XYZ file of C-alpha atoms in Angstrom:
646
model
C 31.889 201.331 55.179
C 28.980 198.931 55.075
C 29.236 196.130 57.549
C 28.380 192.462 56.989
C 28.212 189.284 58.985
C 31.335 187.252 58.584
C 31.297 183.432 58.152
C 33.094 181.943 61.057
C 36.400 180.802 60.103
C 35.965 177.202 59.549
C 39.534 176.231 60.174
C 39.394 177.302 63.882
C 37.949 174.705 66.445
C 35.917 176.128 69.272
C 36.541 173.162 71.469
C 38.282 173.883 74.729
C 40.377 170.680 74.164
C 42.705 172.815 71.926
C 44.234 174.435 75.132
C 45.876 171.124 75.710
C 49.254 171.094 73.906
C 51.186 168.092 72.693
C 54.519 167.340 74.323
C 56.319 168.447 71.020
C 54.236 171.690 70.698
C 54.817 172.607 74.258
C 58.590 172.099 74.146
C 58.613 174.593 71.196
C 56.521 176.989 73.034
C 58.846 176.995 75.991
C 61.846 177.559 73.755
C 60.027 180.607 72.153
C 59.090 181.929 75.662
C 62.664 181.619 76.917
C 64.054 183.394 73.968
C 65.954 180.551 72.325
C 63.714 180.992 69.372
C 63.427 184.884 68.763
C 60.196 186.432 68.160
C 59.629 189.010 65.422
C 59.221 192.433 67.061
C 55.692 192.758 65.610
C 54.544 189.523 67.063
C 56.215 190.349 70.418
C 54.006 193.521 70.545
C 51.009 191.522 69.635
C 51.579 189.027 72.556
C 52.092 191.950 75.035
C 49.007 193.782 73.849
C 46.929 190.596 74.032
C 48.228 189.749 77.547
C 47.337 193.218 78.820
C 43.947 193.058 77.151
C 43.045 189.507 78.315
C 44.770 189.132 81.636
C 41.708 187.440 82.979
C 41.909 184.609 80.427
C 44.607 182.143 81.386
C 45.743 178.801 80.035
C 47.175 176.841 82.879
C 50.795 175.790 82.613
C 51.229 172.051 82.910
C 52.739 170.705 86.048
C 56.538 170.649 85.698
C 56.543 173.199 82.964
C 58.165 176.232 84.488
C 57.494 179.721 83.379
C 60.247 181.495 81.356
C 61.375 183.442 84.360
C 62.218 180.447 86.518
C 63.304 177.909 83.947
C 66.972 176.822 84.163
C 67.384 177.334 80.593
C 66.063 180.745 80.697
C 68.503 181.801 83.604
C 71.247 181.332 81.093
C 69.930 183.916 78.781
C 70.271 187.677 79.758
C 67.018 189.375 80.333
C 65.659 190.634 77.116
C 62.501 192.129 75.654
C 61.932 188.961 73.875
C 61.567 186.825 76.981
C 57.868 186.461 77.906
C 55.777 184.385 80.314
C 55.109 180.902 79.016
C 51.330 181.183 80.244
C 50.855 184.379 78.302
C 52.374 182.874 75.165
C 50.152 179.802 75.539
C 47.187 181.961 76.149
C 48.035 184.017 72.992
C 48.790 180.975 70.715
C 45.520 179.418 71.741
C 43.494 182.545 70.616
C 42.689 183.754 67.055
C 45.747 186.011 67.368
C 48.045 182.979 67.183
C 46.301 181.841 64.036
C 48.251 181.907 60.703
C 45.262 183.368 59.048
C 44.658 187.119 59.335
C 41.049 187.991 60.013
C 39.308 189.514 56.907
C 39.056 193.252 57.137
C 35.559 194.760 57.103
C 34.593 195.233 53.383
C 33.028 198.089 51.694
C 29.864 196.775 50.171
C 28.826 199.908 48.417
C 30.307 199.157 44.936
C 28.207 197.670 42.128
C 27.975 193.796 42.342
C 30.376 193.421 39.409
C 33.214 194.614 41.684
C 33.186 191.422 43.832
C 34.333 187.810 43.725
C 31.274 185.689 44.608
C 31.418 182.195 46.166
C 29.837 179.888 43.700
C 28.768 176.391 43.127
C 28.378 174.322 39.899
C 25.578 171.607 39.501
C 24.723 172.206 43.076
C 22.196 169.532 43.331
C 24.744 166.744 42.824
C 26.303 164.906 45.840
C 29.081 162.997 43.731
C 30.054 162.423 40.176
C 28.316 163.969 37.092
C 27.044 160.657 35.679
C 25.165 158.697 38.182
C 25.337 160.250 41.785
C 22.438 161.139 43.803
C 20.689 164.625 43.701
C 19.776 166.055 46.959
C 18.267 169.186 48.457
C 20.747 168.802 51.294
C 23.571 169.727 48.839
C 21.836 173.181 48.536
C 21.768 173.448 52.314
C 25.350 172.379 52.707
C 26.732 174.882 50.376
C 24.693 177.738 51.623
C 25.694 177.146 55.188
C 29.246 177.059 54.069
C 29.060 180.511 52.614
C 28.160 179.921 48.927
C 26.201 182.736 47.321
C 25.865 181.538 43.809
C 24.043 178.088 43.211
C 22.817 176.451 40.035
C 19.561 174.542 39.323
C 18.967 172.443 36.088
C 15.355 172.262 35.495
C 13.515 169.670 33.485
C 9.862 168.711 32.861
C 7.989 166.717 35.284
C 5.845 164.167 33.448
C 2.650 162.525 34.711
C 2.813 158.864 35.767
C 0.719 157.654 32.954
C 2.673 159.697 30.493
C 6.012 158.460 31.733
C 4.912 154.769 31.560
C 3.760 155.176 27.844
C 7.111 156.633 26.906
C 9.317 154.305 28.920
C 9.887 151.947 25.957
C 11.060 154.872 23.706
C 13.550 156.078 26.306
C 15.394 152.777 26.660
C 19.077 153.242 26.180
C 18.684 156.840 24.950
C 21.891 158.098 26.349
C 24.036 154.846 26.172
C 25.832 156.304 22.953
C 26.886 159.369 24.939
C 28.740 157.341 27.626
C 32.029 155.774 26.943
C 32.238 152.139 28.203
C 34.943 153.214 30.629
C 32.642 155.713 32.212
C 29.709 153.517 32.898
C 28.689 152.553 36.475
C 31.005 149.619 37.655
C 28.525 146.952 37.601
C 28.563 143.855 35.468
C 25.775 142.903 33.124
C 24.993 139.850 35.372
C 24.558 142.163 38.324
C 22.090 144.232 36.302
C 20.103 141.228 35.038
C 19.937 139.953 38.687
C 18.645 143.113 40.212
C 15.394 142.761 42.103
C 12.209 144.409 40.811
C 12.065 146.385 43.926
C 15.289 148.254 43.202
C 15.247 148.134 39.364
C 11.948 148.128 37.778
C 13.459 147.501 34.342
C 16.282 145.166 34.971
C 18.826 145.350 32.123
C 17.622 148.754 31.236
C 19.339 150.697 33.948
C 20.959 152.939 31.437
C 17.516 154.445 30.340
C 16.782 158.044 31.573
C 15.575 158.524 35.188
C 11.937 157.784 35.839
C 10.203 161.132 35.812
C 9.210 162.498 39.085
C 5.484 162.700 39.665
C 4.213 165.662 41.660
C 2.856 164.853 45.178
C 1.645 168.428 45.749
C -1.321 168.243 43.405
C -2.989 165.312 41.737
C -3.788 167.207 38.441
C -0.405 168.113 37.417
C 3.373 167.308 37.609
C 5.834 169.817 38.603
C 9.281 170.507 37.281
C 12.295 168.507 38.545
C 15.889 168.974 38.947
C 18.600 166.659 37.568
C 21.610 166.432 35.298
C 20.097 165.571 31.940
C 20.979 162.469 29.796
C 22.775 160.852 32.879
C 21.898 158.285 35.490
C 21.733 161.022 38.221
C 18.596 160.953 40.352
C 16.115 163.862 40.233
C 14.563 165.946 43.063
C 11.473 168.302 42.809
C 12.080 171.810 41.809
C 9.778 172.983 44.620
C 11.694 171.109 47.230
C 14.880 172.685 45.975
C 13.322 176.243 46.264
C 12.193 175.510 49.794
C 15.590 174.313 50.877
C 17.296 177.466 49.491
C 14.613 179.792 51.177
C 15.285 177.957 54.490
C 19.071 178.253 54.333
C 19.916 181.330 52.151
C 20.003 183.955 54.909
C 20.981 182.208 58.137
C 21.893 184.794 60.660
C 25.274 183.410 61.608
C 26.335 182.970 57.938
C 25.351 185.708 55.665
C 22.534 188.083 54.769
C 24.250 189.008 51.544
C 22.294 188.348 48.179
C 22.449 184.912 46.513
C 22.352 184.362 42.775
C 20.454 181.383 41.396
C 21.630 180.347 38.132
C 18.785 178.643 36.243
C 19.426 176.238 33.360
C 16.015 175.696 31.931
C 15.434 172.592 29.846
C 11.499 172.616 30.679
C 8.807 173.451 28.225
C 6.512 176.554 28.353
C 3.907 174.969 30.605
C 6.466 173.767 33.087
C 8.163 177.137 33.061
C 4.884 178.754 34.062
C 4.762 176.390 37.062
C 8.330 177.352 37.760
C 7.413 180.961 37.889
C 4.440 180.080 40.184
C 6.765 178.156 42.668
C 9.426 180.878 42.657
C 7.010 183.678 43.478
C 5.354 181.622 46.087
C 8.318 180.076 47.918
C 10.729 183.060 47.572
C 8.095 185.622 48.271
C 9.713 188.706 49.950
C 13.154 187.867 48.686
C 12.863 188.478 45.015
C 14.329 191.520 43.376
C 11.925 194.233 42.217
C 12.596 195.692 38.848
C 13.911 199.280 38.792
C 11.354 202.033 37.654
C 13.310 202.421 34.396
C 15.728 200.255 32.277
C 18.726 199.150 34.274
C 21.691 201.493 33.834
C 23.804 200.517 36.795
C 24.142 197.468 38.793
C 23.206 197.759 42.556
C 25.529 197.003 45.437
C 25.511 193.992 47.680
C 24.493 196.203 50.559
C 21.342 197.260 48.629
C 20.500 193.614 47.967
C 20.650 192.156 51.365
C 18.276 189.089 51.781
C 17.552 189.181 48.181
C 17.541 186.294 45.586
C 18.869 187.277 42.188
C 17.707 184.989 39.356
C 20.072 184.396 36.463
C 18.180 183.239 33.541
C 18.298 183.540 29.792
C 17.105 186.963 28.693
C 14.290 187.233 26.143
C 13.437 190.752 24.893
C 9.722 191.393 25.442
C 9.159 192.405 21.712
C 10.554 188.909 20.704
C 8.353 186.991 23.019
C 5.421 186.934 20.730
C 7.426 185.780 17.819
C 8.953 182.908 19.951
C 5.471 181.484 20.946
C 5.231 180.080 17.341
C 8.527 178.348 17.896
C 7.441 176.121 20.833
C 9.586 173.054 20.908
C 8.020 169.729 20.178
C 8.184 166.980 22.906
C 11.144 165.340 21.347
C 12.920 168.655 21.663
C 12.304 169.424 25.182
C 15.396 167.826 26.582
C 18.739 168.456 25.135
C 21.905 166.967 26.060
C 23.323 168.612 29.241
C 26.387 166.559 30.162
C 27.909 170.094 30.553
C 25.203 172.209 31.999
C 25.625 176.075 31.892
C 26.178 175.655 28.068
C 24.301 178.708 26.938
C 27.559 180.347 25.932
C 29.230 177.526 24.074
C 26.732 176.458 21.367
C 28.527 176.780 18.133
C 28.185 175.547 14.446
C 25.230 174.599 12.325
C 22.979 173.541 15.172
C 22.897 177.006 16.620
C 19.508 177.880 15.362
C 18.002 174.573 16.551
C 19.494 174.967 19.914
C 18.047 178.491 20.307
C 14.617 177.204 19.510
C 14.922 174.507 22.152
C 15.748 177.072 24.855
C 12.679 179.242 24.311
C 11.947 181.018 27.630
C 8.667 182.562 28.492
C 8.422 186.232 29.195
C 7.341 185.739 32.783
C 10.359 183.638 33.668
C 12.831 185.791 31.827
C 11.472 188.859 33.651
C 12.743 187.352 36.882
C 16.255 188.072 35.705
C 16.352 191.624 36.812
C 20.053 192.362 37.256
C 21.409 189.128 36.144
C 20.292 188.546 32.503
C 21.988 185.557 30.775
C 22.898 186.223 27.259
C 24.374 183.829 24.742
C 28.222 184.763 24.398
C 29.141 185.802 20.774
C 32.165 188.058 21.476
C 33.183 190.864 23.674
C 32.261 193.553 21.101
C 28.638 192.573 20.643
C 25.905 194.958 21.701
C 24.986 192.769 24.581
C 28.595 192.893 25.959
C 27.859 196.426 26.970
C 24.332 195.927 28.499
C 24.575 196.839 32.179
C 22.789 193.761 33.501
C 24.229 191.041 31.164
C 25.940 187.860 32.420
C 28.061 185.610 30.105
C 28.656 182.177 31.036
C 31.814 180.631 29.597
C 33.146 177.017 30.096
C 36.734 176.766 31.044
C 37.726 175.749 27.503
C 35.818 178.741 25.956
C 37.476 181.161 28.542
C 40.871 179.930 27.579
C 40.123 180.549 23.875
C 38.890 184.120 24.628
C 41.844 184.809 26.928
C 44.241 183.920 24.055
C 42.443 185.984 21.481
C 41.151 189.136 23.512
C 43.026 189.025 26.970
C 43.024 192.748 27.581
C 39.448 193.209 26.349
C 38.376 190.235 28.619
C 39.982 191.768 31.658
C 38.521 195.145 30.916
C 35.000 193.764 30.460
C 34.994 191.960 33.734
C 35.853 195.248 35.558
C 32.317 196.449 34.902
C 30.243 193.425 33.898
C 29.328 189.999 35.326
C 30.835 186.796 33.930
C 30.488 183.232 35.144
C 32.797 180.333 34.433
C 32.120 176.732 35.024
C 34.015 173.403 34.707
C 34.283 171.503 31.501
C 31.676 168.775 30.764
C 34.476 166.206 30.505
C 35.120 166.561 34.306
C 32.731 163.596 34.937
C 34.386 162.770 38.337
C 33.364 166.306 39.425
C 36.940 167.538 39.581
C 37.508 171.296 39.407
C 39.272 173.927 37.398
C 41.842 176.327 38.829
C 39.621 179.254 40.022
C 42.585 181.598 40.539
C 43.270 181.713 36.868
C 39.769 183.193 36.407
C 39.827 185.446 39.421
C 43.053 186.929 38.123
C 41.140 187.825 34.965
C 38.302 189.332 36.910
C 35.697 186.687 36.610
C 33.399 187.163 39.370
C 31.431 183.902 39.574
C 33.692 180.835 39.251
C 31.478 177.787 39.753
C 32.998 174.896 41.362
C 32.000 171.257 42.207
C 31.922 171.511 46.072
C 31.554 167.778 46.608
C 35.125 167.305 45.357
C 37.859 168.396 47.941
C 40.621 169.028 45.340
C 42.989 172.041 44.899
C 40.130 174.110 43.245
C 37.882 173.824 46.266
C 40.879 174.424 48.739
C 41.745 177.662 46.956
C 38.128 178.728 47.068
C 38.105 178.144 50.735
C 41.063 180.450 51.053
C 39.536 183.124 49.015
C 36.239 183.355 50.923
C 37.119 182.156 54.377
C 35.737 184.450 57.093
C 33.795 186.536 54.564
C 29.977 186.587 53.869
C 30.470 185.125 50.356
C 31.246 188.268 48.662
C 34.944 189.508 48.489
C 35.764 192.977 47.177
C 38.192 192.903 44.210
C 41.505 194.500 44.375
C 41.283 198.155 43.496
C 42.939 197.640 40.194
C 40.335 195.012 39.166
C 37.255 197.190 39.949
C 35.065 199.067 37.511
C 33.660 202.579 37.772
C 30.988 203.803 40.150
C 27.695 205.513 39.092
C 27.997 208.063 36.267
C 31.602 207.256 35.275
C 32.634 205.599 31.962
C 32.233 201.875 31.813
C 33.573 201.175 28.366
C 36.149 198.533 27.691
C 39.857 199.412 27.254
C 42.901 197.586 26.085
C 44.731 197.797 29.484
C 46.167 194.395 30.191
C 46.261 192.424 33.456
C 49.926 193.078 33.551
C 49.512 196.763 33.073
C 46.626 197.124 35.691
C 48.385 195.865 38.702
C 51.849 195.977 40.338
C 53.492 192.514 40.545
C 56.011 191.923 43.204
C 58.761 189.434 44.012
C 58.128 187.023 46.980
C 60.457 185.267 49.355
C 58.663 182.858 51.645
C 59.973 180.425 54.348
C 57.892 178.039 56.406
C 59.673 176.250 59.197
C 57.544 173.234 60.377
C 58.078 172.681 64.240
C 55.353 170.193 65.247
C 51.878 169.033 64.852
C 49.103 167.948 67.274
C 45.718 166.225 67.065
C 46.240 165.444 63.294
C 43.251 163.833 61.857
C 43.564 160.384 60.129
C 42.905 159.870 56.400
C 39.315 158.854 55.652
C 38.790 155.205 56.716
C 41.848 154.921 58.921
C 41.411 154.061 62.649
C 44.826 153.247 63.851
C 47.014 156.299 64.993
C 50.038 153.979 65.404
C 50.239 153.211 61.713
C 49.821 156.939 60.714
C 53.068 158.252 59.069
C 52.421 161.944 58.393
C 54.424 164.460 56.407
C 53.626 168.091 55.888
C 53.569 169.634 52.478
C 53.543 173.268 51.448
C 52.584 174.570 48.047
C 52.560 178.097 46.595
C 50.005 178.950 43.937
C 50.942 182.157 42.037
C 50.198 183.720 38.631
C 51.940 182.363 35.518
C 53.564 184.901 33.165
C 51.236 183.726 30.414
C 48.202 185.015 32.449
C 49.340 188.467 31.972
C 49.627 188.213 28.230
C 47.640 186.680 25.356
C 49.872 183.569 25.330
C 48.326 180.109 25.994
C 48.362 179.260 29.711
C 50.466 176.207 30.310
C 48.010 173.529 31.699
C 45.051 175.705 30.840
C 42.777 176.260 33.724
C 43.252 172.781 35.140
C 43.204 172.547 39.000
C 46.717 171.389 39.843
C 49.499 171.371 42.392
C 51.286 174.476 43.309
C 53.950 175.756 41.036
C 56.356 175.815 43.946
C 56.273 172.957 46.573
C 58.272 171.364 49.301
C 57.681 168.815 52.105
C 59.087 167.554 55.405
C 60.352 164.134 56.295
C 57.952 161.520 57.368
C 57.171 161.187 61.062
C 54.929 158.999 63.079
C 51.676 159.397 65.074
C 49.082 162.227 65.381
C 51.451 164.484 67.419
C 54.554 164.701 65.131
C 57.728 166.548 65.811
C 59.011 167.949 62.379
C 62.260 169.155 63.971
C 62.222 172.580 62.346
C 62.427 171.543 58.765
C 62.016 174.335 56.338
C 60.359 174.803 53.025
C 61.616 177.897 51.232
C 60.490 179.753 48.229
C 63.117 182.365 47.242
C 62.564 185.279 44.849
C 59.295 184.143 43.167
C 58.483 186.818 40.591
C 55.214 188.150 39.348
C 53.204 187.937 42.594
C 49.911 189.543 43.336
C 49.485 188.938 47.019
C 45.689 189.059 47.277
C 45.437 186.447 44.359
C 48.122 184.117 45.435
C 47.587 181.174 47.838
C 49.632 178.967 50.300
C 48.314 175.487 50.607
C 49.211 173.116 53.520
C 48.648 169.425 53.379
C 49.289 166.546 55.809
C 49.479 163.274 53.960
C 50.033 159.578 55.112
C 53.239 158.185 53.633
C 52.069 154.920 52.257
C 53.058 152.472 49.409
C 51.363 154.009 46.249
C 49.389 157.048 46.514
C 49.598 159.001 49.818
C 46.142 159.629 51.343
C 45.273 162.992 52.362
C 44.746 163.465 56.133
C 44.149 167.253 56.630
C 44.761 170.605 54.902
C 44.555 174.219 55.056
C 44.754 177.043 52.486
C 45.541 180.621 53.194
C 45.413 183.658 50.753
C 49.039 185.109 50.821
C 47.946 188.572 51.831
C 46.286 186.924 54.921
C 49.276 184.814 55.756
C 50.683 186.228 59.074
C 54.462 185.951 59.746
C 55.934 184.746 62.996
C 55.140 181.620 65.150
C 51.621 180.548 64.233
C 49.231 177.702 64.372
C 47.881 176.497 61.068
C 44.366 175.137 61.835
C 43.423 172.053 59.753
C 40.390 170.755 57.940
C 40.185 166.909 57.651
C 40.026 165.238 54.274
C 36.156 165.663 54.045
C 36.464 169.390 54.651
C 35.218 169.436 58.234
C 36.686 171.375 61.087
C 39.282 169.242 63.069
C 41.403 169.537 66.120
C 44.445 169.324 64.091
C 47.021 172.079 63.973
C 50.565 172.695 62.684
C 52.970 174.930 64.666
C 55.023 176.790 62.057
C 57.385 179.817 61.844
C 56.685 181.999 58.800
C 58.751 184.624 57.264
C 57.406 186.549 54.269
C 58.857 189.333 52.083
C 57.462 191.193 49.192
C 59.389 193.710 47.238
């Protein structure tokens, strides 16, 4: 099997302070060591094995905390195999062995790339909402260092300074009709009129398009820029984005597996030529070389280490000459892109005009070696069986295809790449439910990483500890070289065995819980723990409409504890139980833990963790928490987990 570098599990803190247990946690550990709370046989063996292998590593037992052999309580219990040394238990619980998340097994990276789920980002350049947030190269660095392997760049023309000044009057209020009043920036007209010239060159015209970026790299030309078109989002230079990607794409401690760069090209032909020049210059040594003959089989991740795959709209070479005569006029060089990635969703009488607007030059199209983007028509079109094609579907389009051709959709995604992305109406940068798409075999489910909602939490669970590429379950994979790759009518329900789940989570205690964003007073913190189970709906296995569509939402099954006080709460062993849940595929189901502050009105999120069901370990475990901003915290929950699948 091919090896890979695993991304460190972000939920585990490396600070030595985690070896200091809170009074409530220590009390429960004593009861476990003494046998008052029986251990599962499997976990008892784990502790004994860990103790014998790590006898040199000891966690000091606090003064006044007797070992299990000498405690008065333990003396009342007959000697048994379940009685263990308190120091050994503390040492075990403080290690990765005591973590509720099972380490990801080493993956086989020899399958074609269509056989993997790929950690993916949507509109990667944005730092906030889709309408008026900043764009930043740091956004690319952030997602790549967190394990993302598919990123998106929306590229537009970069105009010269003089040209932009001449056109400024014509651009005033151009996109005001596209913005509902309720979605406009929350500033009054008075505040706009009073804006100083230094911060608002055209006071009162702040709803005009962003001032074009002027190249600082050469005096003779402007270079392409990156932004969300027809919005107030700020732009950044395309060259700077490429450099940021180069510098963080293959960091040794994160991943050396390939990244896919999804290009949404709204630039004219001359600017596309500059794009190609920048790409070949900045990413030299990382670009994929075309195969000696026409692609008949996708390569594997192992064959593409430290390579950048470019996903760009494909133009057949014989059609390029004809397209030269269809060069878009200046007024056509920017099209509305409030929902970028829309190459699959253009419909109706404007189709021909949209195709003309998206003319791609041959040298740029040729960079899409194994990831050629085609306009989606249907799953029986000729391009649907081209080995290197990629279809991009919005979540709404995906739902339509699922209802009309569910089995064909699932079969297609066994052998060919598909990308799904959030609806353009998600202006707050909320997310779809990625599990709905993974369960239908979609490899690239693009999310808005700047929004820590349920979608991003499930994504964290899917890829935690991986190198950004996760091998699909066996039943979801396609064929290897030389085998039949045609579509079939085998449905999702027929392809994989669904089981019945019974899950019990007993909440014992928490320690070092982070406070909600903006809170500074632990005394006013009133935490409760919540557990949600995200599993497949019956409609996903048929062609029936999925209730709620692909909306990112709360788990179908959920429960919570009573409210406690402080950052080291004692939950007194309250249980959340899910009994005989049908239709469960363990590797594509998720358990989400949240710690929230009990307040008047909406309860603020303080911390969270999300674990793929097949990686959720039974027994007494620590759930290591991320804070509300997604950063590693010192917070943990001590829980007892029982899990059964039949």
